[in-house]
Amino acid sequence: MTSAIRLSGVSRHYGAVKAVDNIDLDIAEGEFFAMLGPSGSGKTTTLRLIAGFERPTVGEIQIYGEVAQGIPPYKRPVNTVFQDYALFPHLNVRDNVAYGLMVAGVAKYARHKSADDALEMVALGAYGNRSPSELSGGQRQRVALARALVNKPKALLLDEPLGALDLKLREQMQEELKALQRSLGITFVFVTHDQGEALSMADRVAVFNEGRIVQIGTPEDIYYRPESPFVADFVGSSNVLPPRFVAPLIGRQVYGSLRPEAVYLADQGHPAQVTSVSFLGTATRVSITVGDVAMTMLLPKGAAIPKAGDTVQVNWDDADLHLMAAP
Amino acid sequence: MSTLSGMLTRISDTLWRKPNLLILLLILPPALWLGIIYLGSLFALLAQSFFSIDEFSGVIKYELTLKTYGELFRPSNFDIIVRTVVMAIAVTIGAAIIGFPVAYFAARYARGKWKALFYLGVMMPLWSSYLVKVYSWKLILAKEGILNWMFETLRLGWLLDAYLSIPIIGGNSLSVSATGTFLVFLYVWLPFMILPIQASLERVPHTMLEASGDLGARPYQTFRHVLLPLALPGVIAGSIFTFSLTLGDYIIPQIVGSSRRFIGQAVYAYQGTAGNIPLAAAFAVVPIILMALYLWIAKRQGAFDAL
């Protein structure tokens, strides 16, 4: 597995603020890699460090084996899809897409042909003469994608590219991006705060919190085997159980996590108080308190639904109770 | 009291129901002012330019003729127009070259206190009297002035002398040369170039420049293909100020510069002692036509597309 992008001990500080704090990262060639975290967790800064818009305070960045320090963005073999797309308003769609080729000195006819091919690839072949302001958000997103890919980058960096789209379009673009990445075979580095997006699209996910990477792994790892309460809560919306709750069950002072869908109503189990009930369509979410610990459970369609204020018995399989060594 | 508030309520209710009435009330005073005072005098001026003066009696003949406009093309008058236009172009280009980096710094890097300092620095020259500024420049540029003294002290007096010996732009000293006029124009109108450029640069998102670099553009390519086109409306707005203000000014060339006249001075002289109102009016129409032409060309070139 060849390394496409490698960060070793990289930090980016703004005065006393550690936006990125001692990060190690190894992204493989051809990988679809997601950087997931809440806002302000350092994931976008990390992407900007790779693109070259920011310089690391300390640490080393390598892009395809080449040390990136001192190499300006315009010489790096990566291209970025910006969160706000950053399409040039004074150029039409075709010239926007051809921009990278234009500044590289490609002749007009050739670059327009490449631009039209790239627009064809994102299903906007007929839109070359339009102005970016005439396009919808989803179309602009595709233009930004075509504009980056037409330069044949070794890695594509995407900064919350789907953040501004509505739900339905977002789901459609998720699938298209994934298919595009598979057919092109180039490395995608994808920043998102949406855990569903990261889990459904990425080969591997790095979870960021407060400038650090708290866990790297496959979506299954991250979802089923969180290493810390933060990951359990942020990624899986899991119930994080404090050691005082877990200790009586298994005899060890560790944190536990329990996914909402693993909790079920039972005849025998832990007595719980129902605090609220929300109908979600495919399932019903029930908030309960077990002892003094608040939990949520997801009840599938067709299950008997308790009412707020009811006292019920809940249980779960021991195999679903995941234990976390980290505090 | 209650009848007053009741009346006010009725008025607001009426205005709310008839929003067009409110707009009419708001627009009427400025429309009257612009329509009668400004446009009226402009048309009066325009009308004057189509009359002519009897060369022997000096009496204005109120018959429509293009004879006065024909006089503009007499070599002595045409020289004045060419000189003024060249000066206005030079001042505009000079102001754009000096103003752009200042505006860029203010828009991109200055924050908080530094931004306030920038506005103060740019605007402060506008607070003091125009005449005082022009006269102080005359002192700076005079043969006994500080600039000459600096050249002498640095043993570069020969350089200044060589420059001043160049015809047209040179003269006895900077204060009586076209270069001196240029420098003072540049100084006095510079704020009018910086502020619109700064305003237009503020509106260029930073990611636009990053995207350009990301796509492989070197800094000068980013400037040429992204920053300049996006800031062009501001540059054009600024150049409208510097160009038209230079075209119309008659005080600066009077105080600093050679005895060769500019359009403003010609207008001043013809409408004053010479009493040739029609020719003064015809001269005054020249900047209006030039500005209209300039804006038309700028629009055709797509200078306002990014607005």
PDB file of C-alpha atoms in Angstrom, chain A residues 110-251:
ATOM      1  CA  ALA A 110      -7.667  21.677 -26.163  1.00  0.00           C
ATOM      2  CA  ARG A 111      -8.601  23.033 -22.765  1.00  0.00           C
ATOM      3  CA  HIS A 112     -12.175  23.710 -23.787  1.00  0.00           C
ATOM      4  CA  LYS A 113     -12.439  20.149 -25.041  1.00  0.00           C
ATOM      5  CA  SER A 114     -11.075  18.776 -21.760  1.00  0.00           C
ATOM      6  CA  ALA A 115     -13.434  21.046 -19.835  1.00  0.00           C
ATOM      7  CA  ASP A 116     -16.419  19.835 -21.835  1.00  0.00           C
ATOM      8  CA  ASP A 117     -15.376  16.216 -21.234  1.00  0.00           C
ATOM      9  CA  ALA A 118     -15.107  16.876 -17.506  1.00  0.00           C
ATOM     10  CA  LEU A 119     -18.527  18.560 -17.500  1.00  0.00           C
ATOM     11  CA  GLU A 120     -19.907  15.552 -19.364  1.00  0.00           C
ATOM     12  CA  MET A 121     -18.531  13.326 -16.603  1.00  0.00           C
ATOM     13  CA  VAL A 122     -20.558  15.208 -13.978  1.00  0.00           C
ATOM     14  CA  ALA A 123     -23.617  15.248 -16.253  1.00  0.00           C
ATOM     15  CA  LEU A 124     -23.437  18.978 -16.992  1.00  0.00           C
ATOM     16  CA  GLY A 125     -22.317  18.703 -20.612  1.00  0.00           C
ATOM     17  CA  ALA A 126     -24.861  21.241 -21.819  1.00  0.00           C
ATOM     18  CA  TYR A 127     -24.053  23.894 -19.227  1.00  0.00           C
ATOM     19  CA  GLY A 128     -20.663  25.132 -20.463  1.00  0.00           C
ATOM     20  CA  ASN A 129     -21.901  28.537 -21.576  1.00  0.00           C
ATOM     21  CA  ARG A 130     -23.909  29.268 -18.435  1.00  0.00           C
ATOM     22  CA  SER A 131     -22.765  31.591 -15.723  1.00  0.00           C
ATOM     23  CA  PRO A 132     -22.198  29.958 -12.302  1.00  0.00           C
ATOM     24  CA  SER A 133     -24.896  32.216 -10.843  1.00  0.00           C
ATOM     25  CA  GLU A 134     -27.472  30.534 -13.093  1.00  0.00           C
ATOM     26  CA  LEU A 135     -26.824  27.105 -11.576  1.00  0.00           C
ATOM     27  CA  SER A 136     -28.400  25.433  -8.558  1.00  0.00           C
ATOM     28  CA  GLY A 137     -26.318  24.493  -5.537  1.00  0.00           C
ATOM     29  CA  GLY A 138     -25.996  20.881  -6.640  1.00  0.00           C
ATOM     30  CA  GLN A 139     -24.923  21.904 -10.130  1.00  0.00           C
ATOM     31  CA  ARG A 140     -22.319  24.307  -8.773  1.00  0.00           C
ATOM     32  CA  GLN A 141     -21.010  21.502  -6.637  1.00  0.00           C
ATOM     33  CA  ARG A 142     -20.542  19.355  -9.745  1.00  0.00           C
ATOM     34  CA  VAL A 143     -18.807  22.199 -11.583  1.00  0.00           C
ATOM     35  CA  ALA A 144     -16.406  22.591  -8.662  1.00  0.00           C
ATOM     36  CA  LEU A 145     -15.771  18.855  -8.840  1.00  0.00           C
ATOM     37  CA  ALA A 146     -15.144  18.949 -12.594  1.00  0.00           C
ATOM     38  CA  ARG A 147     -12.891  21.979 -12.211  1.00  0.00           C
ATOM     39  CA  ALA A 148     -10.714  20.108  -9.725  1.00  0.00           C
ATOM     40  CA  LEU A 149     -10.678  16.773 -11.548  1.00  0.00           C
ATOM     41  CA  VAL A 150      -9.865  18.175 -14.987  1.00  0.00           C
ATOM     42  CA  ASN A 151      -6.326  18.822 -13.716  1.00  0.00           C
ATOM     43  CA  LYS A 152      -5.906  15.105 -13.023  1.00  0.00           C
ATOM     44  CA  PRO A 153      -4.777  15.580  -9.421  1.00  0.00           C
ATOM     45  CA  LYS A 154      -3.136  12.724  -7.553  1.00  0.00           C
ATOM     46  CA  ALA A 155      -5.429  13.435  -4.648  1.00  0.00           C
ATOM     47  CA  LEU A 156      -8.707  15.318  -4.402  1.00  0.00           C
ATOM     48  CA  LEU A 157      -9.427  17.242  -1.222  1.00  0.00           C
ATOM     49  CA  LEU A 158     -13.086  17.899  -0.452  1.00  0.00           C
ATOM     50  CA  ASP A 159     -14.035  20.382   2.264  1.00  0.00           C
ATOM     51  CA  GLU A 160     -17.615  19.654   3.380  1.00  0.00           C
ATOM     52  CA  PRO A 161     -18.657  19.538  -0.277  1.00  0.00           C
ATOM     53  CA  LEU A 162     -22.187  18.415   0.458  1.00  0.00           C
ATOM     54  CA  GLY A 163     -22.817  20.656   3.422  1.00  0.00           C
ATOM     55  CA  ALA A 164     -24.917  23.204   1.530  1.00  0.00           C
ATOM     56  CA  LEU A 165     -27.152  20.697  -0.259  1.00  0.00           C
ATOM     57  CA  ASP A 166     -30.540  19.496   0.890  1.00  0.00           C
ATOM     58  CA  LEU A 167     -30.932  15.980   2.197  1.00  0.00           C
ATOM     59  CA  LYS A 168     -32.145  14.255  -0.951  1.00  0.00           C
ATOM     60  CA  LEU A 169     -29.475  15.824  -3.167  1.00  0.00           C
ATOM     61  CA  ARG A 170     -26.860  15.071  -0.556  1.00  0.00           C
ATOM     62  CA  GLU A 171     -27.689  11.357  -0.569  1.00  0.00           C
ATOM     63  CA  GLN A 172     -27.603  11.296  -4.352  1.00  0.00           C
ATOM     64  CA  MET A 173     -24.242  13.115  -4.456  1.00  0.00           C
ATOM     65  CA  GLN A 174     -22.812  10.746  -1.838  1.00  0.00           C
ATOM     66  CA  GLU A 175     -23.410   7.832  -4.163  1.00  0.00           C
ATOM     67  CA  GLU A 176     -22.122   9.705  -7.193  1.00  0.00           C
ATOM     68  CA  LEU A 177     -18.950  10.786  -5.407  1.00  0.00           C
ATOM     69  CA  LYS A 178     -18.308   7.247  -4.279  1.00  0.00           C
ATOM     70  CA  ALA A 179     -18.840   5.899  -7.812  1.00  0.00           C
ATOM     71  CA  LEU A 180     -16.625   8.624  -9.258  1.00  0.00           C
ATOM     72  CA  GLN A 181     -13.844   7.856  -6.827  1.00  0.00           C
ATOM     73  CA  ARG A 182     -14.026   4.164  -7.679  1.00  0.00           C
ATOM     74  CA  SER A 183     -13.915   4.768 -11.418  1.00  0.00           C
ATOM     75  CA  LEU A 184     -11.084   7.341 -11.259  1.00  0.00           C
ATOM     76  CA  GLY A 185      -9.113   5.435  -8.637  1.00  0.00           C
ATOM     77  CA  ILE A 186      -7.559   8.583  -7.172  1.00  0.00           C
ATOM     78  CA  THR A 187      -7.240   9.397  -3.496  1.00  0.00           C
ATOM     79  CA  PHE A 188     -10.160  11.334  -2.001  1.00  0.00           C
ATOM     80  CA  VAL A 189      -9.748  13.133   1.301  1.00  0.00           C
ATOM     81  CA  PHE A 190     -13.134  14.189   2.522  1.00  0.00           C
ATOM     82  CA  VAL A 191     -13.909  16.532   5.413  1.00  0.00           C
ATOM     83  CA  THR A 192     -17.350  16.291   7.002  1.00  0.00           C
ATOM     84  CA  HIS A 193     -19.132  16.792  10.280  1.00  0.00           C
ATOM     85  CA  ASP A 194     -21.861  14.365   9.252  1.00  0.00           C
ATOM     86  CA  GLN A 195     -21.087  10.943  10.688  1.00  0.00           C
ATOM     87  CA  GLY A 196     -23.567   9.206   8.390  1.00  0.00           C
ATOM     88  CA  GLU A 197     -21.797  10.666   5.380  1.00  0.00           C
ATOM     89  CA  ALA A 198     -18.373   9.602   6.631  1.00  0.00           C
ATOM     90  CA  LEU A 199     -19.503   6.083   7.486  1.00  0.00           C
ATOM     91  CA  SER A 200     -21.362   5.457   4.248  1.00  0.00           C
ATOM     92  CA  MET A 201     -18.704   6.784   1.883  1.00  0.00           C
ATOM     93  CA  ALA A 202     -15.253   6.295   3.341  1.00  0.00           C
ATOM     94  CA  ASP A 203     -12.863   3.369   3.312  1.00  0.00           C
ATOM     95  CA  ARG A 204     -11.365   4.737   6.496  1.00  0.00           C
ATOM     96  CA  VAL A 205     -12.380   7.479   8.888  1.00  0.00           C
ATOM     97  CA  ALA A 206     -10.307   9.678  11.177  1.00  0.00           C
ATOM     98  CA  VAL A 207     -12.339  11.156  14.016  1.00  0.00           C
ATOM     99  CA  PHE A 208     -11.141  14.588  15.133  1.00  0.00           C
ATOM    100  CA  ASN A 209     -11.733  16.280  18.440  1.00  0.00           C
ATOM    101  CA  GLU A 210     -10.095  19.438  19.784  1.00  0.00           C
ATOM    102  CA  GLY A 211      -7.284  19.413  17.253  1.00  0.00           C
ATOM    103  CA  ARG A 212      -6.392  15.778  17.730  1.00  0.00           C
ATOM    104  CA  ILE A 213      -7.250  12.538  15.987  1.00  0.00           C
ATOM    105  CA  VAL A 214      -9.048  10.416  18.565  1.00  0.00           C
ATOM    106  CA  GLN A 215      -9.538   7.324  16.413  1.00  0.00           C
ATOM    107  CA  ILE A 216      -8.699   6.091  12.914  1.00  0.00           C
ATOM    108  CA  GLY A 217     -10.331   3.034  11.459  1.00  0.00           C
ATOM    109  CA  THR A 218     -12.824   1.523   9.067  1.00  0.00           C
ATOM    110  CA  PRO A 219     -16.418   2.712   9.414  1.00  0.00           C
ATOM    111  CA  GLU A 220     -17.243  -0.602  11.133  1.00  0.00           C
ATOM    112  CA  ASP A 221     -14.420  -0.086  13.638  1.00  0.00           C
ATOM    113  CA  ILE A 222     -15.525   3.416  14.400  1.00  0.00           C
ATOM    114  CA  TYR A 223     -19.170   2.490  14.685  1.00  0.00           C
ATOM    115  CA  TYR A 224     -19.010  -0.818  16.509  1.00  0.00           C
ATOM    116  CA  ARG A 225     -15.741  -0.483  18.383  1.00  0.00           C
ATOM    117  CA  PRO A 226     -15.347   3.147  19.513  1.00  0.00           C
ATOM    118  CA  GLU A 227     -12.258   3.602  21.639  1.00  0.00           C
ATOM    119  CA  SER A 228     -13.530   6.529  23.665  1.00  0.00           C
ATOM    120  CA  PRO A 229     -16.828   7.914  24.956  1.00  0.00           C
ATOM    121  CA  PHE A 230     -16.427  10.864  22.549  1.00  0.00           C
ATOM    122  CA  VAL A 231     -16.342   8.614  19.481  1.00  0.00           C
ATOM    123  CA  ALA A 232     -19.185   6.485  20.793  1.00  0.00           C
ATOM    124  CA  ASP A 233     -21.322   9.549  21.331  1.00  0.00           C
ATOM    125  CA  PHE A 234     -20.357  11.540  18.234  1.00  0.00           C
ATOM    126  CA  VAL A 235     -20.239   8.761  15.661  1.00  0.00           C
ATOM    127  CA  GLY A 236     -22.810   6.232  16.735  1.00  0.00           C
ATOM    128  CA  SER A 237     -25.007   8.463  18.862  1.00  0.00           C
ATOM    129  CA  SER A 238     -24.415   5.564  21.232  1.00  0.00           C
ATOM    130  CA  ASN A 239     -25.391   5.507  24.857  1.00  0.00           C
ATOM    131  CA  VAL A 240     -22.235   6.175  26.810  1.00  0.00           C
ATOM    132  CA  LEU A 241     -22.332   4.336  30.123  1.00  0.00           C
ATOM    133  CA  PRO A 242     -20.138   5.603  32.953  1.00  0.00           C
ATOM    134  CA  PRO A 243     -17.888   3.171  34.868  1.00  0.00           C
ATOM    135  CA  ARG A 244     -20.169   3.232  37.921  1.00  0.00           C
ATOM    136  CA  PHE A 245     -22.932   1.827  35.704  1.00  0.00           C
ATOM    137  CA  VAL A 246     -20.722  -0.712  33.937  1.00  0.00           C
ATOM    138  CA  ALA A 247     -18.819  -1.974  37.009  1.00  0.00           C
ATOM    139  CA  PRO A 248     -21.744  -3.790  38.660  1.00  0.00           C
ATOM    140  CA  LEU A 249     -22.505  -5.525  35.343  1.00  0.00           C
ATOM    141  CA  ILE A 250     -19.050  -6.847  34.436  1.00  0.00           C
ATOM    142  CA  GLY A 251     -16.881  -6.071  37.451  1.00  0.00           C
TER     143      GLY A 251
END
